[in-house]
């Protein structure tokens, strides 16, 4: 059973930075794509960034150049460094993992083997 636990959310002023972490435990897929998405009430889930076990990364246009996804050498801790945050970045942030290389995928991909964490809340206000 794959489990994901996010941390690092909080409140930040516009222009500020946060780093989110996600610890992946339990069974991990030999080839995986792991990433971050966010949810804002009333809006569709938005995939932000993903990375796979061979280091391929994918970014949404909305965060390219501001957010950086990375993972530790074991692949069991995922990070999202978020810089130059603005009000549109506020929301619940989730990490997710799925089978296979990312290729051009952002998560969620809604496959039957995809797993999500419980989320961490990011607020951006002055």
C-alpha positions in Angstrom: 0.0 0.0 0.0 1.5 3.3 -1.1 1.1 6.2 1.4 1.9 9.9 0.8 2.1 12.6 3.5 2.5 16.2 2.6 3.9 19.0 4.8 5.2 22.5 4.5 2.0 24.4 3.7 1.2 27.7 5.4 0.5 31.3 4.9 2.8 33.6 2.9 2.7 37.1 1.5 2.6 37.7 -2.2 6.0 37.4 -3.7 7.1 35.0 -0.9 8.3 31.4 -1.0 7.4 28.1 0.5 8.8 24.6 0.1 6.4 21.6 0.3 7.5 18.1 1.1 5.9 14.8 0.5 7.1 11.5 2.1 6.2 8.4 0.1 6.1 5.1 2.1 5.0 1.6 1.7 5.3 -0.1 -1.7 6.9 2.1 -4.4 6.6 1.4 -8.1 9.8 0.4 -9.9 9.1 3.1 -12.5 7.0 5.9 -11.2 5.8 9.4 -11.9 5.3 11.5 -8.8 4.0 15.1 -8.7 2.0 17.9 -7.2 -1.4 19.2 -8.0 -3.6 21.8 -6.4 -7.3 22.2 -5.8 -9.2 25.4 -5.3 -12.9 25.2 -4.3 -15.0 25.6 -7.4 -12.2 24.9 -9.8 -10.8 21.8 -11.4 -7.7 20.2 -10.0 -4.6 21.6 -11.6 -1.5 19.6 -12.2 1.6 21.6 -11.4 4.8 19.6 -11.7 5.8 16.0 -11.9 9.1 14.0 -11.8 9.9 10.4 -12.4 12.5 8.0 -11.3 14.8 8.9 -14.2 14.6 12.6 -13.4 12.3 13.7 -16.2 10.3 16.7 -15.1 7.1 18.3 -16.4 5.7 21.7 -15.4 2.5 23.5 -16.0 2.8 26.8 -17.8 1.3 28.6 -14.8 4.3 27.6 -12.6 7.1 27.3 -15.0 10.1 29.4 -13.9 8.6 29.9 -10.4 8.2 26.3 -9.0 10.8 23.6 -8.9 10.1 19.9 -8.3 12.8 17.6 -6.9 13.2 14.4 -5.0 15.8 12.9 -2.7 18.1 10.1 -3.9 15.8 7.4 -2.6 12.8 8.9 -4.4 10.8 8.6 -1.2 10.7 12.4 -0.4 9.4 14.8 -3.0 9.7 18.5 -2.8 8.1 21.5 -4.4 10.0 24.8 -4.1 7.5 27.6 -4.8 8.8 31.1 -5.4 7.2 34.4 -6.3 3.8 33.2 -5.0 0.7 35.1 -5.8 -2.9 35.0 -4.8 -3.8 32.6 -7.7 -1.4 30.0 -6.1 -3.5 29.6 -3.0 -5.2 26.3 -2.5 -4.8 22.8 -1.2 -1.7 21.1 -2.5 -1.5 17.4 -3.0 1.2 15.0 -4.0 0.5 12.0 -6.0 2.3 9.0 -7.4 1.5 6.7 -10.4 3.0 3.9 -12.3 5.3 4.5 -15.2 7.5 7.3 -16.4 6.0 10.8 -16.6 6.7 11.3 -20.3 4.5 14.5 -20.6 2.2 13.7 -17.8 1.1 16.0 -15.0 -0.8 14.4 -12.2 -3.6 13.6 -11.3 -3.9 11.1 -14.2 -6.8 9.3 -12.6 -5.3 5.8 -13.3 -6.4 3.0 -11.0 -3.0 2.7 -9.5 -2.5 6.4 -8.7 -2.4 7.4 -5.1 -2.7 10.8 -3.4 -1.8 12.3 -0.1 -4.2 14.2 2.2 -3.0 17.6 1.1 -1.4 20.7 2.7 -3.0 24.1 2.6 -1.2 27.2 1.1 -2.6 30.6 1.6 -1.2 33.8 0.0 -2.3 37.1 1.4 -0.9 40.4 2.5 
